Amino acid sequence: MKNKLNTALGFYTPSFMRMHVGTDLSLIDYRNLNDNYTESVFLHEFTHFIQDITTVYGLTNICVVVDYMKFVNNDVLKSAVGPFDVPVLPLEGGDDNVFANLELNNIYNGDGDDDYVTFKNHIITKGNVNTKDKVVDPVIIEISYEDEDGLPKNFNFGALCILENMAYIIEGECYSDCELSPDIPYSAAEKLVELIYPNLGTNRLNILALCDASLQVHHPAEFFYHLLLKMKEEKVLFTTPEEVYAYSKTLIKKDVDLDLLLRQQADMAIFQLKGYFNDPYFDSLKNWLEYMINRAVDFRLKNPFFPLDIARGKALKTNKEFRNFFLSIGTPLITNNLGAVYLYDPNNSSAKLNYPIIWAINQINQVFWGYQRHCELKDVCRAGKFNVDSRCDTSPWDRVIDENLCPFATVWRHWKLAGYYPI
């Protein structure tokens, strides 16, 4: 999946429970922001957190990421202590299916980034991915469009468009003056609806419901697209957006229970995340992850339409459904431009739980992919009384020799990577 889901003022890092809001304001209590611009970005990025832990797609993506991290760790440890090449890439056709799952994820995610566009046409093509058991041919939805200069272009409509457009709709419904964002990906789902079946878009919340429902399967874009075509064929009209959720189940095989699928995927994600840590030292961190995901899935199953209620709730200060989720589930790790870190965990009032460990694992993920050689946790570490130095900018893995281990070095040593370094 894309490393960061972005807006102009913030981003969310999927699978690592961290969101950033580009402001100097304190984020310790979102109700005290008094700035619609910052509030709207906060809500947009928090929506990605909701998608991460209450949808089949988000939870599946967590499993794919953890599988990759485990593969790299095992692969590096097969070699002698010392340098290893990055990026560390799995072999095609491997028995572990790590390569195949990453390939499928890329197809499911889709692509595309453009400002002002006009959709012209849509076609289906097929991918080709070798798993350990068979060759699969996932559906690819290719959209042709014209950019603002009238130049013909195309892109693959995928889950990234659905994730971003869903968050953009919630943001726009709650804050009518929210910042305009590029049509692709932020309005791509709406534009596809306009192209194929514009009747659905007469109520924008219908599209929100379709996006959210589509995230409850492994290939959201295929589901979204075929459901849209089915709506057009049957000329279906909806009285309320809730009816879109019910209608979406008509595309599901009779022997597939979506609630059970969500619960199973949550159990797998929890199992995978806990696999990062095999030392009792991390038990409280594992408990946080397990509690948060289980509570989030329970919240979803009790009210499968709650994103609609958040969108109807308007500004954060008075948004009851957002507050209900916030108080019940908590938050991801939240950062601002000053390096301050905030997190609310309804199950733990202690400040001792090392939540930034999850962010440190994200930094190691970036190192494994060859995207960076530094660690972004310097401000967090300063606040935690760690001795920040030049190694943080060039070789954070060298900090494993320190007596007081920073979050990055804690994970690096725990994974038995002391003495290994990327080149």
CSV table of C-alpha atoms in Angstrom, one decimal:
chain,number,residue,atom,x,y,z
A,1,MET,CA,0.0,0.0,0.0
A,2,LYS,CA,1.0,3.6,-0.5
A,3,ASN,CA,3.4,4.6,2.3
A,4,LYS,CA,1.4,7.7,3.2
A,5,LEU,CA,-2.1,8.8,2.6
A,6,ASN,CA,-1.8,12.5,2.1
A,7,THR,CA,-3.7,15.8,2.2
A,8,ALA,CA,-2.1,19.2,1.8
A,9,LEU,CA,-1.7,19.6,5.6
A,10,GLY,CA,-1.2,16.1,6.9
A,11,PHE,CA,-0.8,12.4,6.2
A,12,TYR,CA,-1.7,9.0,7.7
A,13,THR,CA,0.7,6.0,7.6
A,14,PRO,CA,-1.4,2.9,6.9
A,15,SER,CA,-0.7,-0.2,9.1
A,16,PHE,CA,1.5,1.8,11.6
A,17,MET,CA,-1.2,3.8,13.4
A,18,ARG,CA,0.3,7.2,13.0
A,19,MET,CA,-1.2,10.4,11.7
A,20,HIS,CA,0.4,13.9,11.2
A,21,VAL,CA,-1.4,17.2,11.2
A,22,GLY,CA,0.7,20.0,9.8
A,23,THR,CA,0.1,22.6,12.5
A,24,ASP,CA,1.9,24.2,15.4
A,25,LEU,CA,-1.3,24.0,17.5
A,26,SER,CA,-1.5,21.5,20.3
A,27,LEU,CA,-3.5,18.4,19.3
A,28,ILE,CA,-4.0,17.1,22.8
A,29,ASP,CA,-7.7,17.9,22.6
A,30,TYR,CA,-9.2,18.4,19.1
A,31,ARG,CA,-12.1,20.3,20.6
A,32,ASN,CA,-9.8,23.2,21.5
A,33,LEU,CA,-8.4,23.7,18.0
A,34,ASN,CA,-10.7,26.6,17.0
A,35,ASP,CA,-9.4,26.4,13.4
A,36,ASN,CA,-11.6,24.9,10.7
A,37,TYR,CA,-8.7,24.3,8.4
A,38,THR,CA,-6.8,22.3,11.0
A,39,GLU,CA,-9.9,20.5,12.2
A,40,SER,CA,-10.8,19.4,8.7
A,41,VAL,CA,-7.3,17.9,8.2
A,42,PHE,CA,-7.5,16.2,11.6
A,43,LEU,CA,-10.8,14.6,10.6
A,44,HIS,CA,-9.5,13.6,7.2
A,45,GLU,CA,-6.5,11.8,8.6
A,46,PHE,CA,-8.4,10.3,11.4
A,47,THR,CA,-10.8,8.8,8.9
A,48,HIS,CA,-7.8,6.9,7.4
A,49,PHE,CA,-7.2,5.5,10.9
A,50,ILE,CA,-10.9,4.3,11.0
A,51,GLN,CA,-10.4,2.7,7.6
A,52,ASP,CA,-7.3,1.0,8.8
A,53,ILE,CA,-8.8,-0.8,11.7
A,54,THR,CA,-12.5,-1.2,10.9
A,55,THR,CA,-12.4,-2.5,7.3
A,56,VAL,CA,-11.4,-5.8,5.7
A,57,TYR,CA,-9.1,-4.0,3.3
A,58,GLY,CA,-7.3,-2.0,6.0
A,59,LEU,CA,-6.8,-5.1,8.2
A,60,THR,CA,-5.6,-7.2,5.3
A,61,ASN,CA,-3.1,-4.6,4.4
A,62,ILE,CA,-1.7,-4.8,7.9
A,63,CYS,CA,-1.1,-8.5,7.4
A,64,VAL,CA,0.6,-7.9,4.1
A,65,VAL,CA,3.0,-5.3,5.6
A,66,VAL,CA,3.8,-7.5,8.6
A,67,ASP,CA,4.5,-10.5,6.3
A,68,TYR,CA,7.0,-8.3,4.4
A,69,MET,CA,8.7,-7.2,7.6
A,70,LYS,CA,9.0,-10.8,8.8
A,71,PHE,CA,10.4,-11.9,5.5
A,72,VAL,CA,13.1,-9.2,5.5
A,73,ASN,CA,14.1,-9.9,9.1
A,74,ASN,CA,14.5,-13.6,8.3
A,75,ASP,CA,16.2,-13.0,5.0
A,76,VAL,CA,18.8,-10.6,6.6
A,77,LEU,CA,19.5,-13.0,9.4
A,78,LYS,CA,20.4,-15.7,6.9
A,79,SER,CA,23.6,-13.8,6.0
A,80,ALA,CA,26.6,-13.0,8.1
A,81,VAL,CA,26.6,-10.0,10.4
A,82,GLY,CA,27.5,-6.9,8.5
A,83,PRO,CA,26.1,-5.1,5.5
A,84,PHE,CA,22.9,-6.0,3.5
A,85,ASP,CA,21.6,-4.6,0.3
A,86,VAL,CA,18.4,-2.5,0.2
A,87,PRO,CA,15.7,-2.6,-0.9
A,88,VAL,CA,15.2,-6.1,0.4
A,89,LEU,CA,12.9,-7.7,-2.1
A,90,PRO,CA,11.1,-11.1,-2.0
A,91,LEU,CA,11.6,-13.6,-4.8
A,92,GLU,CA,8.8,-14.1,-7.3
A,93,GLY,CA,7.0,-17.5,-6.8
A,94,GLY,CA,8.3,-17.9,-3.2
A,95,ASP,CA,6.5,-20.4,-1.0
A,96,ASP,CA,5.7,-17.6,1.5
A,97,ASN,CA,3.6,-15.6,-1.1
A,98,VAL,CA,5.2,-12.4,0.1
A,99,PHE,CA,6.0,-11.3,-3.4
A,100,ALA,CA,2.6,-12.3,-4.7
A,101,ASN,CA,0.8,-10.4,-2.0
A,102,LEU,CA,2.8,-7.3,-2.6
A,103,GLU,CA,2.0,-7.5,-6.3
A,104,LEU,CA,-1.7,-8.0,-5.6
A,105,ASN,CA,-1.6,-5.1,-3.2
A,106,ASN,CA,-0.1,-2.8,-5.9
A,107,ILE,CA,-2.9,-3.8,-8.2
A,108,TYR,CA,-5.6,-3.4,-5.6
A,109,ASN,CA,-4.2,0.0,-4.6
A,110,GLY,CA,-4.3,1.5,-8.2
A,111,ASP,CA,-2.5,4.7,-9.0
A,112,GLY,CA,-3.1,8.2,-10.3
A,113,ASP,CA,-2.5,11.8,-9.3
A,114,ASP,CA,-3.8,14.8,-11.2
A,115,ASP,CA,-5.5,18.1,-10.4
A,116,TYR,CA,-8.5,18.9,-12.6
A,117,VAL,CA,-9.7,16.2,-14.9
A,118,THR,CA,-12.7,15.0,-17.0
A,119,PHE,CA,-13.3,11.3,-17.0
A,120,LYS,CA,-14.0,9.9,-20.5
A,121,ASN,CA,-14.1,6.2,-20.5
A,122,HIS,CA,-13.6,3.0,-18.4
A,123,ILE,CA,-12.5,-0.5,-19.3
A,124,ILE,CA,-11.5,-3.7,-17.5
A,125,THR,CA,-8.1,-5.4,-18.0
A,126,LYS,CA,-6.5,-8.2,-16.0
A,127,GLY,CA,-3.3,-8.4,-14.1
A,128,ASN,CA,-1.1,-11.5,-13.8
A,129,VAL,CA,0.3,-12.6,-10.5
A,130,ASN,CA,2.0,-15.9,-9.7
A,131,THR,CA,1.2,-17.2,-6.2
A,132,LYS,CA,2.7,-20.4,-4.8
A,133,ASP,CA,-0.4,-22.4,-5.9
A,134,LYS,CA,-1.7,-20.8,-9.0
A,135,VAL,CA,-1.7,-17.8,-11.4
A,136,VAL,CA,-4.3,-15.2,-10.5
A,137,ASP,CA,-5.6,-12.5,-12.8
A,138,PRO,CA,-7.0,-9.6,-10.6
A,139,VAL,CA,-9.3,-7.1,-12.3
A,140,ILE,CA,-7.8,-3.7,-13.2
A,141,ILE,CA,-10.2,-0.8,-13.8
A,142,GLU,CA,-8.5,1.6,-16.3
A,143,ILE,CA,-9.9,5.1,-16.6
A,144,SER,CA,-9.2,7.4,-19.5
A,145,TYR,CA,-9.5,11.1,-18.9
A,146,GLU,CA,-8.5,14.5,-20.1
A,147,ASP,CA,-6.4,16.8,-17.8
A,148,GLU,CA,-7.1,20.5,-17.4
A,149,ASP,CA,-5.2,21.2,-20.6
A,150,GLY,CA,-7.3,18.7,-22.6
A,151,LEU,CA,-4.5,16.2,-22.8
A,152,PRO,CA,-5.6,12.5,-22.9
A,153,LYS,CA,-4.3,10.4,-20.0
A,154,ASN,CA,-5.2,7.3,-18.1
A,155,PHE,CA,-4.8,5.7,-14.6
A,156,ASN,CA,-5.9,2.6,-12.7
A,157,PHE,CA,-8.8,3.2,-10.3
A,158,GLY,CA,-8.0,1.4,-7.1
A,159,ALA,CA,-8.4,1.4,-3.3
A,160,LEU,CA,-6.3,4.5,-2.8
A,161,CYS,CA,-9.0,6.5,-4.7
A,162,ILE,CA,-11.7,5.0,-2.6
A,163,LEU,CA,-9.9,5.6,0.7
A,164,GLU,CA,-9.1,9.2,-0.2
A,165,ASN,CA,-12.5,10.1,-1.7
A,166,MET,CA,-14.3,8.6,1.3
A,167,ALA,CA,-12.2,10.7,3.7
A,168,TYR,CA,-12.6,13.8,1.4
A,169,ILE,CA,-16.4,13.4,1.5
A,170,ILE,CA,-16.5,13.2,5.3
A,171,GLU,CA,-14.2,16.2,5.5
A,172,GLY,CA,-16.3,18.2,3.1
A,173,GLU,CA,-19.6,17.3,4.7
A,174,CYS,CA,-18.3,18.4,8.1
A,175,TYR,CA,-16.5,21.5,6.9
A,176,SER,CA,-17.9,23.2,3.8
A,177,ASP,CA,-14.9,25.4,3.5
A,178,CYS,CA,-12.3,22.5,3.5
A,179,GLU,CA,-9.3,22.9,1.2
A,180,LEU,CA,-9.8,21.8,-2.4
A,181,SER,CA,-7.7,18.7,-3.3
A,182,PRO,CA,-6.6,17.2,-6.7
A,183,ASP,CA,-9.4,15.3,-8.5
A,184,ILE,CA,-7.3,12.2,-8.6
A,185,PRO,CA,-7.4,10.6,-6.1
A,186,TYR,CA,-9.6,12.7,-3.8
A,187,SER,CA,-12.7,12.9,-6.1
A,188,ALA,CA,-12.0,9.9,-8.4
A,189,ALA,CA,-14.8,7.8,-6.9
A,190,GLU,CA,-17.3,10.6,-7.3
A,191,LYS,CA,-16.2,11.3,-10.9
A,192,LEU,CA,-16.5,7.6,-11.8
A,193,VAL,CA,-20.1,7.7,-10.4
A,194,GLU,CA,-20.8,10.7,-12.5
A,195,LEU,CA,-19.5,8.9,-15.6
A,196,ILE,CA,-21.3,5.6,-15.1
A,197,TYR,CA,-24.4,6.3,-12.9
A,198,PRO,CA,-24.9,9.9,-12.0
A,199,ASN,CA,-28.2,9.3,-10.3
A,200,LEU,CA,-26.3,7.7,-7.4
A,201,GLY,CA,-24.4,11.0,-6.8
A,202,THR,CA,-27.5,13.1,-6.2
A,203,ASN,CA,-26.8,12.5,-2.6
A,204,ARG,CA,-23.1,12.6,-1.9
A,205,LEU,CA,-23.5,10.4,1.1
A,206,ASN,CA,-24.5,7.6,-1.3
A,207,ILE,CA,-21.0,7.6,-2.7
A,208,LEU,CA,-19.6,7.7,0.9
A,209,ALA,CA,-21.6,4.6,1.6
A,210,LEU,CA,-20.5,2.9,-1.6
A,211,CYS,CA,-16.8,3.6,-0.8
A,212,ASP,CA,-17.1,2.3,2.8
A,213,ALA,CA,-19.0,-0.8,1.7
A,214,SER,CA,-16.4,-1.5,-0.9
A,215,LEU,CA,-13.6,-1.5,1.7
A,216,GLN,CA,-15.2,-4.5,3.3
A,217,VAL,CA,-13.7,-6.8,0.6
A,218,HIS,CA,-10.2,-7.6,-0.5
A,219,HIS,CA,-10.4,-5.8,-3.8
A,220,PRO,CA,-12.4,-2.6,-3.2
A,221,ALA,CA,-12.1,-1.1,-6.6
A,222,GLU,CA,-13.5,-4.2,-8.4
A,223,PHE,CA,-16.4,-4.3,-6.0
A,224,PHE,CA,-17.1,-0.6,-6.3
A,225,TYR,CA,-17.0,-0.8,-10.1
A,226,HIS,CA,-19.2,-3.8,-10.6
A,227,LEU,CA,-21.7,-2.6,-8.0
A,228,LEU,CA,-21.9,0.7,-9.9
A,229,LEU,CA,-22.5,-1.1,-13.2
A,230,LYS,CA,-25.2,-3.2,-11.5
A,231,MET,CA,-26.9,-0.1,-10.1
A,232,LYS,CA,-27.0,1.4,-13.6
A,233,GLU,CA,-28.3,-1.8,-15.2
A,234,GLU,CA,-31.1,-2.1,-12.6
A,235,LYS,CA,-31.7,1.7,-12.5
A,236,VAL,CA,-31.9,1.4,-8.7
A,237,LEU,CA,-32.7,4.5,-6.6
A,238,PHE,CA,-32.0,4.9,-2.9
A,239,THR,CA,-34.1,6.7,-0.3
A,240,THR,CA,-31.3,6.8,2.2
A,241,PRO,CA,-27.5,6.1,2.0
A,242,GLU,CA,-28.0,3.2,4.4
A,243,GLU,CA,-29.7,1.4,1.6
A,244,VAL,CA,-26.5,1.4,-0.4
A,245,TYR,CA,-24.9,-0.9,2.3
A,246,ALA,CA,-27.8,-3.3,2.0
A,247,TYR,CA,-27.7,-3.3,-1.8
A,248,SER,CA,-24.0,-3.9,-1.8
A,249,LYS,CA,-24.5,-7.3,-0.3
A,250,THR,CA,-26.3,-8.4,-3.4
A,251,LEU,CA,-22.9,-8.6,-5.0
A,252,ILE,CA,-21.7,-10.9,-2.3
A,253,LYS,CA,-21.8,-14.7,-2.7
A,254,LYS,CA,-24.5,-16.3,-0.5
A,255,ASP,CA,-21.9,-18.3,1.5
A,256,VAL,CA,-19.8,-15.3,2.4
A,257,ASP,CA,-20.6,-13.6,5.7
A,258,LEU,CA,-19.1,-10.1,5.7
A,259,ASP,CA,-19.3,-9.7,9.4
A,260,LEU,CA,-17.4,-13.0,9.9
A,261,LEU,CA,-14.9,-12.0,7.3
A,262,LEU,CA,-14.2,-8.7,9.1
A,263,ARG,CA,-13.8,-10.5,12.4
A,264,GLN,CA,-11.5,-13.1,10.9
A,265,GLN,CA,-9.3,-10.4,9.3
A,266,ALA,CA,-9.1,-8.5,12.6
A,267,ASP,CA,-8.0,-11.7,14.4
A,268,MET,CA,-5.3,-12.3,11.7
A,269,ALA,CA,-4.1,-8.6,11.9
A,270,ILE,CA,-3.8,-8.8,15.7
A,271,PHE,CA,-1.9,-12.1,15.4
A,272,GLN,CA,0.4,-10.7,12.9
A,273,LEU,CA,1.1,-7.4,14.8
A,274,LYS,CA,1.8,-9.3,18.0
A,275,GLY,CA,4.3,-11.3,16.0
A,276,TYR,CA,6.5,-8.3,15.9
A,277,PHE,CA,7.2,-8.8,19.6
A,278,ASN,CA,8.2,-12.0,21.4
A,279,ASP,CA,9.4,-10.6,24.6
A,280,PRO,CA,7.2,-9.9,27.7
A,281,TYR,CA,8.7,-6.4,27.7
A,282,PHE,CA,6.3,-5.5,24.9
A,283,ASP,CA,3.2,-7.1,26.4
A,284,SER,CA,1.5,-3.8,27.2
A,285,LEU,CA,2.1,-2.6,23.6
A,286,LYS,CA,0.6,-5.9,22.3
A,287,ASN,CA,-2.4,-5.5,24.6
A,288,TRP,CA,-2.9,-1.9,23.3
A,289,LEU,CA,-3.0,-3.1,19.6
A,290,GLU,CA,-5.3,-6.0,20.4
A,291,TYR,CA,-7.7,-4.0,22.5
A,292,MET,CA,-7.8,-1.2,19.9
A,293,ILE,CA,-8.6,-3.4,16.9
A,294,ASN,CA,-11.1,-5.6,18.7
A,295,ARG,CA,-13.0,-2.6,20.1
A,296,ALA,CA,-12.9,-0.9,16.6
A,297,VAL,CA,-14.4,-4.0,15.0
A,298,ASP,CA,-17.0,-4.3,17.7
A,299,PHE,CA,-17.9,-0.7,17.1
A,300,ARG,CA,-18.3,-1.3,13.4
A,301,LEU,CA,-20.4,-4.5,13.8
A,302,LYS,CA,-22.7,-2.7,16.2
A,303,ASN,CA,-23.2,0.2,13.8
A,304,PRO,CA,-22.0,-0.6,10.3
A,305,PHE,CA,-23.1,2.8,9.1
A,306,PHE,CA,-21.2,4.9,11.6
A,307,PRO,CA,-19.1,6.8,9.0
A,308,LEU,CA,-22.4,8.2,7.7
A,309,ASP,CA,-23.2,9.5,11.1
A,310,ILE,CA,-19.8,11.1,11.4
A,311,ALA,CA,-20.4,12.9,8.1
A,312,ARG,CA,-23.8,14.1,9.3
A,313,GLY,CA,-22.3,15.2,12.6
A,314,LYS,CA,-20.6,18.2,11.1
A,315,ALA,CA,-17.8,20.0,13.1
A,316,LEU,CA,-15.7,18.0,15.5
A,317,LYS,CA,-16.6,19.9,18.6
A,318,THR,CA,-20.2,18.8,18.4
A,319,ASN,CA,-19.8,15.6,16.4
A,320,LYS,CA,-21.3,12.9,18.7
A,321,GLU,CA,-20.5,9.9,16.6
A,322,PHE,CA,-16.9,10.9,16.1
A,323,ARG,CA,-16.7,11.5,19.9
A,324,ASN,CA,-18.2,8.1,20.5
A,325,PHE,CA,-15.5,6.4,18.4
A,326,PHE,CA,-12.7,8.5,19.8
A,327,LEU,CA,-13.6,7.7,23.5
A,328,SER,CA,-14.3,4.0,22.8
A,329,ILE,CA,-11.3,3.2,20.5
A,330,GLY,CA,-8.7,5.9,21.2
A,331,THR,CA,-6.4,7.4,18.6
A,332,PRO,CA,-3.3,6.6,16.6
A,333,LEU,CA,-0.1,8.2,17.4
A,334,ILE,CA,-0.7,11.9,16.4
A,335,THR,CA,2.1,14.4,15.7
A,336,ASN,CA,2.3,18.1,14.8
A,337,ASN,CA,4.9,20.3,13.1
A,338,LEU,CA,6.6,21.0,16.5
A,339,GLY,CA,7.3,17.3,17.0
A,340,ALA,CA,4.8,16.9,19.8
A,341,VAL,CA,3.3,13.5,20.1
A,342,TYR,CA,-0.3,12.8,21.3
A,343,LEU,CA,-2.2,9.6,21.9
A,344,TYR,CA,-5.4,8.7,23.7
A,345,ASP,CA,-5.7,5.1,24.9
A,346,PRO,CA,-9.0,4.5,26.8
A,347,ASN,CA,-7.6,1.3,28.3
A,348,ASN,CA,-4.5,2.7,29.8
A,349,SER,CA,-3.8,6.0,31.6
A,350,SER,CA,-0.1,5.3,32.0
A,351,ALA,CA,2.4,7.4,30.2
A,352,LYS,CA,5.0,4.6,30.3
A,353,LEU,CA,3.6,2.5,27.5
A,354,ASN,CA,6.1,2.8,24.6
A,355,TYR,CA,3.6,3.7,21.8
A,356,PRO,CA,6.3,5.2,19.5
A,357,ILE,CA,7.7,1.7,19.0
A,358,ILE,CA,5.1,1.3,16.2
A,359,TRP,CA,6.4,4.4,14.5
A,360,ALA,CA,9.9,3.1,14.9
A,361,ILE,CA,8.9,-0.1,13.0
A,362,ASN,CA,7.6,2.1,10.3
A,363,GLN,CA,11.0,3.8,10.1
A,364,ILE,CA,12.6,0.3,9.8
A,365,ASN,CA,10.2,-0.5,7.1
A,366,GLN,CA,11.4,2.6,5.2
A,367,VAL,CA,15.0,1.5,5.6
A,368,PHE,CA,14.2,-2.0,4.3
A,369,TRP,CA,12.6,-0.5,1.2
A,370,GLY,CA,15.6,1.7,0.7
A,371,TYR,CA,13.5,4.9,1.1
A,372,GLN,CA,15.5,6.5,3.9
A,373,ARG,CA,18.6,6.1,6.1
A,374,HIS,CA,17.5,8.4,8.9
A,375,CYS,CA,14.9,8.1,11.7
A,376,GLU,CA,12.1,10.6,12.1
A,377,LEU,CA,11.6,10.1,15.8
A,378,LYS,CA,14.2,12.7,16.9
A,379,ASP,CA,11.7,15.0,18.6
A,380,VAL,CA,10.0,12.1,20.3
A,381,CYS,CA,13.4,10.9,21.6
A,382,ARG,CA,14.4,14.3,22.9
A,383,ALA,CA,11.2,14.5,24.8
A,384,GLY,CA,12.0,11.0,26.1
A,385,LYS,CA,15.4,12.1,27.3
A,386,PHE,CA,17.3,10.1,24.7
A,387,ASN,CA,20.7,11.4,23.5
A,388,VAL,CA,19.9,12.5,20.0
A,389,ASP,CA,23.0,12.7,17.8
A,390,SER,CA,24.2,12.5,14.2
A,391,ARG,CA,23.5,8.8,14.0
A,392,CYS,CA,19.8,9.6,14.0
A,393,ASP,CA,20.3,11.3,10.6
A,394,THR,CA,22.6,8.7,9.0
A,395,SER,CA,22.7,5.4,10.8
A,396,PRO,CA,20.1,4.9,13.5
A,397,TRP,CA,20.8,1.2,13.6
A,398,ASP,CA,24.2,2.1,15.2
A,399,ARG,CA,22.4,3.1,18.3
A,400,VAL,CA,22.0,-0.6,19.4
A,401,ILE,CA,25.3,-0.2,21.3
A,402,ASP,CA,23.7,2.5,23.6
A,403,GLU,CA,22.9,1.7,27.2
A,404,ASN,CA,19.6,3.6,26.9
A,405,LEU,CA,17.9,2.3,23.7
A,406,CYS,CA,15.8,4.6,21.6
A,407,PRO,CA,12.6,3.1,20.0
A,408,PHE,CA,14.4,2.4,16.7
A,409,ALA,CA,17.4,0.6,18.4
A,410,THR,CA,15.0,-1.2,20.7
A,411,VAL,CA,13.3,-2.9,17.7
A,412,TRP,CA,16.5,-3.4,15.8
A,413,ARG,CA,18.1,-5.2,18.7
A,414,HIS,CA,14.9,-7.2,19.5
A,415,TRP,CA,14.8,-8.5,16.0
A,416,LYS,CA,18.5,-9.6,16.5
A,417,LEU,CA,19.7,-7.2,13.8
A,418,ALA,CA,22.6,-5.7,15.9
A,419,GLY,CA,25.7,-5.5,13.8
A,420,TYR,CA,23.6,-5.6,10.5
A,421,TYR,CA,23.4,-2.4,8.5
A,422,PRO,CA,21.9,-1.4,5.0
A,423,ILE,CA,24.0,-0.4,2.1
